[in-house]
Amino acid sequence: MSKLQPVRGTHDLLPEESRRFAHVVDTSRAVAALYGYREMATPIFEFTELFARGIGETSDVVSKEMYTFEDRGGDSLTLRPEYTAGICRAFISNGELAQQLPLKIFAAGPMFRYERPQKGRQRQFHQIDIEVLGAPEPGADIEVITLAADILDRLGILDRCVLKLNSLGDPQSRAGYRQVLVDYYRGHIDKLSDDSRARLERNPLRILDSKDEGDKAINAEAPSLAEYLNQSSREFFAAVREGLGAAGISFELDPALVRGLDYYTHTAFEFVTSHIGAQGTVLGGGRYDGLIAELGGPPTAGIGWAGGIERLMMLCNEPPAPARPVVLVPLGAAAEAKALGLGRALRAAGIAVEQDYRGTMKRRMQRANKLNARAAVILGDDELAQGVVQLKDLDSGEQHGVAMNGLVEALKT
RNA sequence: GCGGCCGUAGCUCAGUUGGUUAGAGCGCCAGAUUGUGAUUCUGGAUGUCGCCGGUUCAAGUCCGGUCGGCCGCCCCA
């Protein structure tokens, strides 16, 4: 424990930022609700086994980024590094969910990955998450991507993002291609970068996305995934592309788009941006038809995505300002007591009201100004005796008397 | 996990080739007679110069370590 600093890669969300955070989540939740997605939540930690099995032992997330610890009962637990595995587990654990297919879920919450922090990358970060379980049709892919685009649009950032799209094909296509690819790279192994040589064992598809110049030359001649998709995989992908076109969603095909988690099949996609540094992915996901069965559940198709809330926040415009309050400025004990009741009445009418706990009139007026109040309600002994209040508009500076029982009306606009 | 840059008041930064009590703007606090903010004027407080150690007569300035941030790689949201 070192000093009064937050743990590396974690951050305090101060009120101003918290407002932006809430804006992203609230907006996403609202759009998801328009599509009929229901919110749920799963625990922040699970048995380590779940992630190891679900995400894949060879993935970076599992092999070097998990926050894993043993609890007092000796169980190995892990702070969730992503949402999908937990939701699939919840689907298996709660039998009634299998009777609600297709299950359309919205979720949001913190994720944990032990990584070197950078701009747009923290050890505790937050995601919004969308999943559809039990829908093997391309319509689910289309809907989920359309929903993502609508959220980005509603946040005002769609025009700063590009949708990249690819298909990994069904497991047979993917496995076949993988073998062809490994054979191809083996033939050029002496020219591959060190990174890519390591990738050859763990995740050869990733080499396609290498930034190394030598690798790029080799990739130029590499067999293309699209050619190794079988008939049904091609048809599926074509249906997704056509559906997106019909929905008015523009995208770029990216044959090198290979997502890192082992469970992906068919559609893979990312919304990327060049506005937030090296971490260009704002939202990404894909189809994972084999995952639930792999975890021991009934064979159930799945597709979904996760969006990084912090990354979305970096892209977002200022959220709408909160309602400007009215500030009560009582002078003297009797007025202070009276103001308490007035305040409740105003709040009951939906008006934001603040009242200082102490201070002179001057101080209270200064506070009112700092709070960006729209009006001050001044009441002293004279006003009290007459049953009125001085209502001062803090923008114009104009002030006039208003009967106490007419105050709510006067402030409603 | 690897490579590079950086760390001075709440914020943005200045600080000569190491040399006395470390500065500015913004913000903050107080005052400018009466029961009135924001504007204006006057005054004030700010800091273990990230932390630890070393070199030196002398370190905010140089060196090492450490913590943190940023950038790139890996990977991802």
Short mmCIF file of C-alpha atoms (C1' of nucleotides) in Angstrom, two decimals:
data_model
loop_
_atom_site.label_atom_id
_atom_site.label_comp_id
_atom_site.label_asym_id
_atom_site.label_seq_id
_atom_site.Cartn_x
_atom_site.Cartn_y
_atom_site.Cartn_z
CA MET A 1 0.00 0.00 0.00
CA SER A 2 1.68 3.16 -1.12
CA LYS A 3 0.61 6.59 0.10
CA LEU A 4 -2.67 8.13 -0.79
CA GLN A 5 -2.59 7.25 -4.44
CA PRO A 6 -5.14 5.11 -6.17
CA VAL A 7 -3.82 1.76 -7.35
CA ARG A 8 -2.06 1.98 -10.69
CA GLY A 9 -4.47 1.91 -13.57
CA THR A 10 -7.47 2.91 -11.44
CA HIS A 11 -9.10 6.31 -11.26
CA ASP A 12 -11.47 8.33 -9.17
CA LEU A 13 -14.50 9.54 -11.02
CA LEU A 14 -15.00 13.08 -9.77
CA PRO A 15 -18.47 14.60 -10.12
CA GLU A 16 -17.81 16.31 -13.42
CA GLU A 17 -16.49 13.12 -15.02
CA SER A 18 -19.08 11.04 -13.29
CA ARG A 19 -21.71 13.05 -15.10
CA ARG A 20 -20.12 12.22 -18.45
CA PHE A 21 -19.88 8.59 -17.44
CA ALA A 22 -23.56 8.49 -16.52
CA HIS A 23 -24.42 10.18 -19.79
CA VAL A 24 -22.78 7.40 -21.78
CA VAL A 25 -24.42 4.66 -19.76
CA ASP A 26 -27.85 6.30 -19.62
CA THR A 27 -27.85 6.96 -23.34
CA SER A 28 -26.81 3.40 -24.13
CA ARG A 29 -29.39 1.95 -21.78
CA ALA A 30 -32.11 4.08 -23.33
CA VAL A 31 -31.26 3.05 -26.88
CA ALA A 32 -30.99 -0.60 -25.87
CA ALA A 33 -34.44 -0.35 -24.29
CA LEU A 34 -35.80 0.95 -27.59
CA TYR A 35 -34.65 -2.32 -29.13
CA GLY A 36 -36.24 -4.36 -26.35
CA TYR A 37 -33.02 -5.28 -24.59
CA ARG A 38 -33.39 -5.84 -20.88
CA GLU A 39 -30.75 -4.96 -18.34
CA MET A 40 -29.13 -7.51 -16.12
CA ALA A 41 -25.98 -7.76 -14.04
CA THR A 42 -23.69 -10.53 -12.96
CA PRO A 43 -21.10 -10.63 -10.17
CA ILE A 44 -17.86 -8.76 -10.57
CA PHE A 45 -15.90 -11.94 -9.90
CA GLU A 46 -16.36 -15.54 -10.95
CA PHE A 47 -14.50 -18.79 -10.58
CA THR A 48 -11.25 -18.49 -12.52
CA GLU A 49 -12.15 -21.61 -14.43
CA LEU A 50 -15.00 -19.82 -16.19
CA PHE A 51 -12.76 -17.29 -17.87
CA ALA A 52 -9.96 -19.75 -18.53
CA ARG A 53 -12.34 -22.07 -20.35
CA GLY A 54 -14.49 -19.47 -21.99
CA ILE A 55 -12.00 -16.95 -23.24
CA GLY A 56 -9.23 -19.39 -24.04
CA GLU A 57 -6.07 -20.30 -22.19
CA THR A 58 -3.82 -18.98 -24.92
CA SER A 59 -5.39 -15.55 -25.18
CA ASP A 60 -3.46 -12.65 -23.68
CA VAL A 61 -6.39 -11.78 -21.49
CA VAL A 62 -6.24 -15.13 -19.75
CA SER A 63 -2.54 -15.85 -19.92
CA LYS A 64 -1.24 -12.57 -18.54
CA GLU A 65 -3.94 -10.06 -17.71
CA MET A 66 -6.27 -11.60 -15.15
CA TYR A 67 -6.68 -10.42 -11.59
CA THR A 68 -6.78 -13.82 -9.99
CA PHE A 69 -6.74 -14.55 -6.27
CA GLU A 70 -7.60 -17.26 -3.84
CA ASP A 71 -10.37 -16.55 -1.36
CA ARG A 72 -10.41 -17.72 2.24
CA GLY A 73 -12.16 -20.91 1.28
CA GLY A 74 -9.39 -21.80 -1.14
CA ASP A 75 -11.31 -21.14 -4.35
CA SER A 76 -9.53 -19.47 -7.22
CA LEU A 77 -11.51 -16.40 -8.20
CA THR A 78 -10.94 -13.82 -10.91
CA LEU A 79 -12.14 -10.27 -11.32
CA ARG A 80 -14.02 -10.36 -14.59
CA PRO A 81 -11.95 -9.19 -17.58
CA GLU A 82 -15.00 -9.03 -19.84
CA TYR A 83 -18.73 -9.52 -19.60
CA THR A 84 -19.66 -12.25 -22.06
CA ALA A 85 -18.42 -15.25 -20.09
CA GLY A 86 -20.29 -14.12 -16.98
CA ILE A 87 -23.53 -13.61 -18.83
CA CYS A 88 -23.26 -17.01 -20.49
CA ARG A 89 -22.62 -18.55 -17.10
CA ALA A 90 -25.66 -16.77 -15.70
CA PHE A 91 -27.69 -18.10 -18.62
CA ILE A 92 -26.64 -21.62 -17.74
CA SER A 93 -27.12 -21.12 -13.99
CA ASN A 94 -30.62 -19.69 -14.32
CA GLY A 95 -32.73 -22.19 -16.22
CA GLU A 96 -35.67 -19.85 -16.72
CA LEU A 97 -33.60 -17.71 -19.09
CA ALA A 98 -33.51 -20.57 -21.58
CA GLN A 99 -37.27 -20.19 -21.91
CA GLN A 100 -36.96 -16.57 -22.99
CA LEU A 101 -35.02 -17.01 -26.21
CA PRO A 102 -33.89 -15.03 -27.93
CA LEU A 103 -32.57 -13.39 -24.79
CA LYS A 104 -31.59 -9.79 -25.41
CA ILE A 105 -29.42 -8.28 -22.74
CA PHE A 106 -27.94 -4.92 -21.87
CA ALA A 107 -25.35 -4.75 -19.10
CA ALA A 108 -22.78 -2.32 -17.83
CA GLY A 109 -20.08 -2.39 -15.21
CA PRO A 110 -16.42 -2.50 -14.30
CA MET A 111 -13.90 -4.91 -15.84
CA PHE A 112 -10.37 -5.64 -14.71
CA ARG A 113 -7.27 -6.40 -16.69
CA TYR A 114 -3.71 -6.30 -15.42
CA GLU A 115 -2.11 -4.30 -18.21
CA ARG A 116 0.28 -1.42 -18.62
CA PRO A 117 -1.93 1.67 -18.37
CA GLN A 118 -2.04 4.08 -21.26
CA LYS A 119 -4.43 6.64 -22.56
CA GLY A 120 -7.71 4.80 -23.02
CA ARG A 121 -6.43 1.78 -21.15
CA GLN A 122 -6.82 1.25 -17.45
CA ARG A 123 -6.69 -1.72 -15.14
CA GLN A 124 -10.18 -1.06 -13.95
CA PHE A 125 -12.28 0.13 -16.83
CA HIS A 126 -15.96 0.02 -17.63
CA GLN A 127 -17.97 -1.44 -20.42
CA ILE A 128 -21.45 -1.37 -21.74
CA ASP A 129 -22.36 -4.74 -23.07
CA ILE A 130 -24.94 -6.17 -25.41
CA GLU A 131 -25.65 -9.87 -25.87
CA VAL A 132 -28.24 -11.87 -27.76
CA LEU A 133 -28.46 -15.53 -26.82
CA GLY A 134 -30.32 -18.18 -28.73
CA ALA A 135 -30.40 -16.51 -32.13
CA PRO A 136 -28.28 -18.21 -34.80
CA GLU A 137 -29.76 -16.04 -37.56
CA PRO A 138 -27.85 -13.22 -39.23
CA GLY A 139 -30.68 -10.94 -38.19
CA ALA A 140 -29.22 -10.92 -34.69
CA ASP A 141 -25.83 -9.83 -36.02
CA ILE A 142 -27.48 -7.06 -37.96
CA GLU A 143 -29.57 -5.91 -35.03
CA VAL A 144 -26.73 -5.89 -32.57
CA ILE A 145 -24.51 -3.84 -34.89
CA THR A 146 -27.33 -1.49 -35.75
CA LEU A 147 -27.97 -0.97 -32.08
CA ALA A 148 -24.31 -0.13 -31.56
CA ALA A 149 -24.41 2.40 -34.39
CA ASP A 150 -27.52 3.99 -32.91
CA ILE A 151 -25.86 4.36 -29.52
CA LEU A 152 -22.82 5.97 -31.11
CA ASP A 153 -25.09 8.20 -33.10
CA ARG A 154 -27.09 9.20 -30.06
CA LEU A 155 -23.84 10.04 -28.30
CA GLY A 156 -22.90 12.19 -31.25
CA ILE A 157 -19.79 10.24 -32.17
CA LEU A 158 -20.83 7.93 -34.98
CA ASP A 159 -19.28 10.19 -37.59
CA ARG A 160 -15.92 9.90 -35.86
CA CYS A 161 -16.01 6.11 -35.99
CA VAL A 162 -15.63 3.54 -38.73
CA LEU A 163 -17.25 0.14 -38.60
CA LYS A 164 -14.86 -2.64 -39.57
CA LEU A 165 -16.37 -5.95 -40.44
CA ASN A 166 -15.07 -9.44 -41.09
CA SER A 167 -16.18 -13.04 -40.92
CA LEU A 168 -14.19 -15.80 -39.32
CA GLY A 169 -16.61 -18.38 -40.66
CA ASP A 170 -17.99 -21.34 -38.81
CA PRO A 171 -15.62 -23.51 -36.76
CA GLN A 172 -14.87 -25.80 -39.72
CA SER A 173 -13.97 -22.93 -42.02
CA ARG A 174 -11.96 -21.23 -39.35
CA ALA A 175 -10.01 -24.37 -38.45
CA GLY A 176 -9.34 -25.18 -42.09
CA TYR A 177 -8.09 -21.71 -42.82
CA ARG A 178 -5.98 -21.70 -39.74
CA GLN A 179 -4.16 -24.80 -40.89
CA VAL A 180 -3.54 -23.35 -44.35
CA LEU A 181 -2.28 -20.16 -42.81
CA VAL A 182 0.08 -21.90 -40.40
CA ASP A 183 1.52 -23.91 -43.26
CA TYR A 184 2.02 -20.76 -45.28
CA TYR A 185 3.81 -18.90 -42.49
CA ARG A 186 5.94 -21.93 -41.67
CA GLY A 187 7.32 -21.54 -45.16
CA HIS A 188 8.41 -17.99 -44.34
CA ILE A 189 9.30 -18.46 -40.72
CA ASP A 190 12.81 -17.13 -41.12
CA LYS A 191 11.45 -13.76 -42.25
CA LEU A 192 8.70 -13.43 -39.67
CA SER A 193 9.10 -10.95 -36.80
CA ASP A 194 9.69 -12.32 -33.32
CA ASP A 195 6.20 -11.28 -32.29
CA SER A 196 4.65 -13.11 -35.17
CA ARG A 197 6.65 -16.24 -34.57
CA ALA A 198 5.14 -16.34 -31.12
CA ARG A 199 1.70 -15.66 -32.60
CA LEU A 200 2.12 -18.61 -34.94
CA GLU A 201 1.64 -20.93 -31.99
CA ARG A 202 -0.99 -19.03 -30.06
CA ASN A 203 -3.12 -17.23 -32.59
CA PRO A 204 -1.85 -17.33 -36.15
CA LEU A 205 -4.74 -15.26 -37.50
CA ARG A 206 -3.34 -12.33 -35.60
CA ILE A 207 -0.27 -12.24 -37.83
CA LEU A 208 -2.53 -10.87 -40.54
CA ASP A 209 -2.86 -7.71 -38.49
CA SER A 210 0.86 -7.26 -37.78
CA LYS A 211 2.34 -3.78 -37.96
CA ASP A 212 5.81 -5.10 -38.72
CA GLU A 213 6.94 -4.16 -42.24
CA GLY A 214 8.49 -7.55 -42.95
CA ASP A 215 5.32 -9.29 -41.84
CA LYS A 216 3.24 -7.03 -44.02
CA ALA A 217 5.19 -8.15 -47.08
CA ILE A 218 4.56 -11.78 -46.21
CA ASN A 219 0.90 -11.04 -45.50
CA ALA A 220 0.47 -9.56 -48.96
CA GLU A 221 0.84 -13.06 -50.40
CA ALA A 222 -0.96 -14.89 -47.61
CA PRO A 223 -4.03 -16.97 -48.41
CA SER A 224 -7.17 -15.02 -47.72
CA LEU A 225 -9.74 -16.07 -45.18
CA ALA A 226 -12.63 -15.22 -47.46
CA GLU A 227 -11.58 -17.92 -49.89
CA TYR A 228 -11.68 -20.58 -47.24
CA LEU A 229 -15.17 -19.88 -45.97
CA ASN A 230 -17.50 -22.74 -46.78
CA GLN A 231 -20.78 -22.19 -48.55
CA SER A 232 -22.95 -21.69 -45.48
CA SER A 233 -20.45 -19.33 -43.88
CA ARG A 234 -20.35 -17.26 -47.06
CA GLU A 235 -24.09 -17.08 -47.21
CA PHE A 236 -24.29 -16.08 -43.58
CA PHE A 237 -21.78 -13.30 -44.05
CA ALA A 238 -23.50 -12.08 -47.19
CA ALA A 239 -26.79 -11.89 -45.31
CA VAL A 240 -25.17 -9.81 -42.59
CA ARG A 241 -23.67 -7.40 -45.10
CA GLU A 242 -26.92 -7.06 -46.98
CA GLY A 243 -28.87 -6.48 -43.80
CA LEU A 244 -26.51 -3.76 -42.68
CA GLY A 245 -26.88 -2.14 -46.06
CA ALA A 246 -30.65 -2.27 -45.76
CA ALA A 247 -30.44 -0.74 -42.29
CA GLY A 248 -28.32 2.07 -43.64
CA ILE A 249 -25.19 1.17 -41.72
CA SER A 250 -21.97 1.76 -43.62
CA PHE A 251 -18.96 -0.45 -42.99
CA GLU A 252 -15.56 -1.42 -44.30
CA LEU A 253 -14.57 -5.00 -44.86
CA ASP A 254 -11.36 -5.76 -43.02
CA PRO A 255 -9.96 -9.23 -43.72
CA ALA A 256 -7.33 -8.68 -41.03
CA LEU A 257 -9.89 -8.05 -38.32
CA VAL A 258 -9.32 -10.97 -35.99
CA ARG A 259 -10.49 -10.61 -32.48
CA GLY A 260 -8.40 -11.98 -29.65
CA LEU A 261 -10.86 -14.03 -27.69
CA ASP A 262 -10.97 -17.65 -28.77
CA TYR A 263 -14.71 -18.01 -28.79
CA TYR A 264 -15.50 -15.92 -31.85
CA THR A 265 -16.99 -17.43 -35.01
CA HIS A 266 -18.63 -15.88 -38.07
CA THR A 267 -19.13 -12.14 -37.68
CA ALA A 268 -16.41 -10.05 -36.07
CA PHE A 269 -16.66 -6.27 -35.96
CA GLU A 270 -15.22 -3.19 -34.37
CA PHE A 271 -16.04 0.47 -34.34
CA VAL A 272 -12.69 2.21 -34.45
CA THR A 273 -11.60 5.83 -34.26
CA SER A 274 -8.38 7.72 -34.70
CA HIS A 275 -9.30 10.33 -32.11
CA ILE A 276 -8.28 8.70 -28.85
CA GLY A 277 -4.69 7.58 -29.30
CA ALA A 278 -3.36 4.13 -30.03
CA GLN A 279 -6.37 2.38 -28.53
CA GLY A 280 -8.59 2.89 -31.52
CA THR A 281 -11.29 0.38 -30.72
CA VAL A 282 -14.28 1.99 -29.12
CA LEU A 283 -16.63 -0.94 -29.34
CA GLY A 284 -16.11 -4.47 -30.57
CA GLY A 285 -17.64 -7.88 -30.61
CA GLY A 286 -18.78 -10.79 -32.65
CA ARG A 287 -20.56 -14.10 -32.75
CA TYR A 288 -19.74 -16.91 -30.34
CA ASP A 289 -22.02 -19.79 -31.18
CA GLY A 290 -19.95 -22.45 -29.46
CA LEU A 291 -19.28 -20.74 -26.17
CA ILE A 292 -22.28 -21.76 -24.10
CA ALA A 293 -21.92 -25.41 -25.04
CA GLU A 294 -18.22 -25.19 -24.34
CA LEU A 295 -19.04 -23.96 -20.85
CA GLY A 296 -21.31 -26.92 -20.30
CA GLY A 297 -24.67 -25.42 -21.18
CA PRO A 298 -27.18 -26.36 -23.85
CA PRO A 299 -25.88 -25.56 -27.34
CA THR A 300 -27.00 -21.97 -27.77
CA ALA A 301 -25.93 -19.39 -30.30
CA GLY A 302 -24.66 -16.05 -29.08
CA ILE A 303 -23.58 -12.71 -30.41
CA GLY A 304 -22.70 -9.50 -28.68
CA TRP A 305 -20.30 -6.68 -28.18
CA ALA A 306 -18.70 -4.55 -25.52
CA GLY A 307 -18.02 -0.84 -25.63
CA GLY A 308 -15.43 0.93 -23.49
CA ILE A 309 -17.18 3.60 -21.47
CA GLU A 310 -14.00 5.59 -20.83
CA ARG A 311 -13.16 5.52 -24.52
CA LEU A 312 -16.66 6.62 -25.42
CA MET A 313 -16.37 9.42 -22.88
CA MET A 314 -13.21 10.68 -24.53
CA LEU A 315 -15.06 10.99 -27.80
CA CYS A 316 -18.28 12.43 -26.46
CA ASN A 317 -19.42 16.00 -26.45
CA GLU A 318 -20.36 17.68 -23.20
CA PRO A 319 -23.50 16.04 -21.86
CA PRO A 320 -26.51 18.29 -21.37
CA ALA A 321 -26.07 20.54 -18.37
CA PRO A 322 -28.02 19.61 -15.25
CA ALA A 323 -31.03 21.73 -14.34
CA ARG A 324 -30.05 25.06 -12.82
CA PRO A 325 -31.18 25.24 -9.22
CA VAL A 326 -33.03 27.89 -7.33
CA VAL A 327 -31.25 28.97 -4.16
CA LEU A 328 -33.04 29.90 -0.99
CA VAL A 329 -31.56 32.85 0.87
CA PRO A 330 -33.19 33.13 4.28
CA LEU A 331 -32.14 35.87 6.68
CA GLY A 332 -32.51 34.98 10.31
CA ALA A 333 -33.66 31.91 12.21
CA ALA A 334 -37.36 32.33 11.54
CA ALA A 335 -36.81 32.72 7.79
CA GLU A 336 -34.45 29.76 7.78
CA ALA A 337 -37.12 27.56 9.28
CA LYS A 338 -39.69 28.84 6.83
CA ALA A 339 -37.34 28.20 3.92
CA LEU A 340 -37.09 24.53 4.84
CA GLY A 341 -40.79 24.10 4.13
CA LEU A 342 -40.66 26.24 1.01
CA GLY A 343 -37.79 24.15 -0.30
CA ARG A 344 -39.71 20.93 0.07
CA ALA A 345 -42.72 22.39 -1.71
CA LEU A 346 -40.56 23.54 -4.61
CA ARG A 347 -38.78 20.20 -4.90
CA ALA A 348 -42.11 18.43 -4.80
CA ALA A 349 -42.98 20.48 -7.87
CA GLY A 350 -39.82 19.21 -9.55
CA ILE A 351 -37.73 22.33 -9.05
CA ALA A 352 -34.09 21.88 -8.01
CA VAL A 353 -33.50 23.83 -4.80
CA GLU A 354 -30.46 24.43 -2.67
CA GLN A 355 -30.16 26.06 0.69
CA ASP A 356 -26.92 26.81 2.52
CA TYR A 357 -26.49 25.56 6.06
CA ARG A 358 -25.11 28.89 7.23
CA GLY A 359 -23.69 32.19 6.10
CA THR A 360 -24.49 35.83 5.58
CA MET A 361 -26.65 37.02 2.74
CA LYS A 362 -23.60 37.99 0.77
CA ARG A 363 -22.06 34.59 1.17
CA ARG A 364 -25.27 32.87 0.22
CA MET A 365 -25.61 34.99 -2.88
CA GLN A 366 -22.05 34.15 -3.83
CA ARG A 367 -22.77 30.49 -3.39
CA ALA A 368 -25.88 30.85 -5.51
CA ASN A 369 -23.78 32.32 -8.25
CA LYS A 370 -21.23 29.54 -8.02
CA LEU A 371 -23.96 26.95 -8.26
CA ASN A 372 -25.06 28.60 -11.49
CA ALA A 373 -28.47 29.14 -9.91
CA ARG A 374 -31.12 30.69 -12.10
CA ALA A 375 -32.81 32.51 -9.25
CA ALA A 376 -32.47 33.41 -5.60
CA VAL A 377 -35.41 33.41 -3.25
CA ILE A 378 -34.74 35.96 -0.54
CA LEU A 379 -36.78 36.07 2.60
CA GLY A 380 -36.19 38.06 5.77
CA ASP A 381 -38.38 39.27 8.60
CA ASP A 382 -40.24 41.85 6.46
CA GLU A 383 -41.12 39.29 3.84
CA LEU A 384 -42.11 36.77 6.47
CA ALA A 385 -44.53 39.26 8.01
CA GLN A 386 -46.12 39.95 4.63
CA GLY A 387 -46.19 36.36 3.40
CA VAL A 388 -44.04 37.23 0.41
CA VAL A 389 -40.60 36.51 -0.84
CA GLN A 390 -38.13 38.48 -2.99
CA LEU A 391 -37.49 36.57 -6.20
CA LYS A 392 -34.28 37.60 -7.92
CA ASP A 393 -33.43 36.47 -11.42
CA LEU A 394 -29.68 35.93 -11.32
CA ASP A 395 -29.18 36.36 -15.04
CA SER A 396 -30.97 39.69 -15.44
CA GLY A 397 -30.49 40.87 -11.87
CA GLU A 398 -34.15 41.82 -11.70
CA GLN A 399 -35.95 41.32 -8.43
CA HIS A 400 -39.54 41.56 -7.34
CA GLY A 401 -41.86 40.44 -4.59
CA VAL A 402 -43.90 37.26 -4.99
CA ALA A 403 -46.52 35.83 -2.65
CA MET A 404 -45.23 32.68 -0.97
CA ASN A 405 -48.18 30.64 -2.15
CA GLY A 406 -47.49 31.74 -5.71
CA LEU A 407 -43.79 30.85 -5.66
CA VAL A 408 -44.08 27.44 -7.28
CA GLU A 409 -46.03 28.96 -10.15
CA ALA A 410 -43.54 31.80 -10.53
CA LEU A 411 -40.62 29.38 -10.75
CA LYS A 412 -42.24 26.88 -13.06
CA THR A 413 -41.37 27.53 -16.66
"C1'" G B 1 5.94 -7.92 -20.32
"C1'" C B 2 9.41 -4.57 -23.76
"C1'" G B 3 11.21 0.51 -25.54
"C1'" G B 4 11.06 6.04 -25.13
"C1'" C B 5 9.48 10.89 -22.84
"C1'" C B 6 7.89 13.37 -18.45
"C1'" G B 7 6.73 14.67 -12.83
"C1'" U B 8 7.47 22.60 -9.76
"C1'" A B 9 0.95 25.87 -5.81
"C1'" G B 10 -6.10 23.30 -6.75
"C1'" C B 11 -5.24 24.04 -12.59
"C1'" U B 12 -1.87 25.63 -16.87
"C1'" C B 13 3.06 26.55 -16.74
"C1'" A B 14 8.07 29.72 -15.95
"C1'" G B 15 12.55 28.85 -13.19
"C1'" U B 16 19.34 31.31 -16.62
"C1'" U B 17 25.99 27.44 -17.30
"C1'" G B 18 23.90 23.83 -10.02
"C1'" G B 19 24.39 29.64 -6.07
"C1'" U B 20 20.78 33.28 -0.93
"C1'" U B 21 13.85 33.87 1.42
"C1'" A B 22 10.92 29.11 -5.68
"C1'" G B 23 7.57 32.68 -9.44
"C1'" A B 24 3.25 34.13 -13.05
"C1'" G B 25 -1.76 33.62 -14.82
"C1'" C B 26 -6.27 31.34 -13.51
"C1'" G B 27 -8.69 29.64 -9.25
"C1'" C B 28 -9.20 30.12 -3.78
"C1'" C B 29 -9.82 33.30 0.83
"C1'" A B 30 -10.69 38.30 2.98
"C1'" G B 31 -12.09 43.45 2.48
"C1'" A B 32 -14.31 47.94 -0.58
"C1'" U B 33 -20.48 51.50 5.46
"C1'" U B 34 -26.82 49.60 4.85
"C1'" G B 35 -30.55 42.90 3.45
"C1'" U B 36 -27.96 41.38 -2.78
"C1'" G B 37 -24.25 37.38 -6.54
"C1'" A B 38 -21.62 37.49 -11.20
"C1'" U B 39 -18.27 42.55 -13.29
"C1'" U B 40 -14.32 46.13 -10.94
"C1'" C B 41 -10.64 47.53 -7.11
"C1'" U B 42 -7.39 46.28 -2.82
"C1'" G B 43 -5.05 42.73 0.18
"C1'" G B 44 -3.80 37.48 1.49
"C1'" A B 45 -2.55 32.24 1.64
"C1'" U B 46 -0.78 28.79 -0.96
"C1'" G B 47 4.28 24.24 -2.44
"C1'" U B 48 8.10 18.28 2.03
"C1'" C B 49 9.95 21.36 -6.61
"C1'" G B 50 6.44 13.04 -6.86
"C1'" C B 51 9.37 9.91 -3.22
"C1'" C B 52 14.23 7.72 -1.48
"C1'" G B 53 19.33 7.85 -1.88
"C1'" G B 54 24.00 9.77 -4.13
"C1'" U B 55 27.61 13.63 -6.19
"C1'" U B 56 28.82 18.74 -4.47
"C1'" C B 57 30.86 23.99 -0.13
"C1'" A B 58 25.85 24.36 -2.46
"C1'" A B 59 20.62 20.35 -6.02
"C1'" G B 60 13.99 22.34 -8.30
"C1'" U B 61 18.41 22.14 -11.69
"C1'" C B 62 23.45 16.59 -12.11
"C1'" C B 63 23.38 10.83 -11.20
"C1'" G B 64 20.85 6.18 -9.52
"C1'" G B 65 16.55 3.83 -7.79
"C1'" U B 66 11.35 3.96 -6.95
"C1'" C B 67 6.22 5.50 -7.63
"C1'" G B 68 2.97 7.80 -11.03
"C1'" G B 69 1.58 9.80 -15.86
"C1'" C B 70 2.14 10.02 -21.18
"C1'" C B 71 3.71 7.80 -26.09
"C1'" G B 72 4.82 3.36 -28.94
"C1'" C B 73 4.91 -2.30 -29.06
"C1'" C B 74 2.12 -6.64 -27.38
"C1'" C B 75 -3.13 -6.95 -26.69
"C1'" C B 76 -7.68 -5.03 -26.18
"C1'" A B 77 -12.86 -1.73 -24.58
#
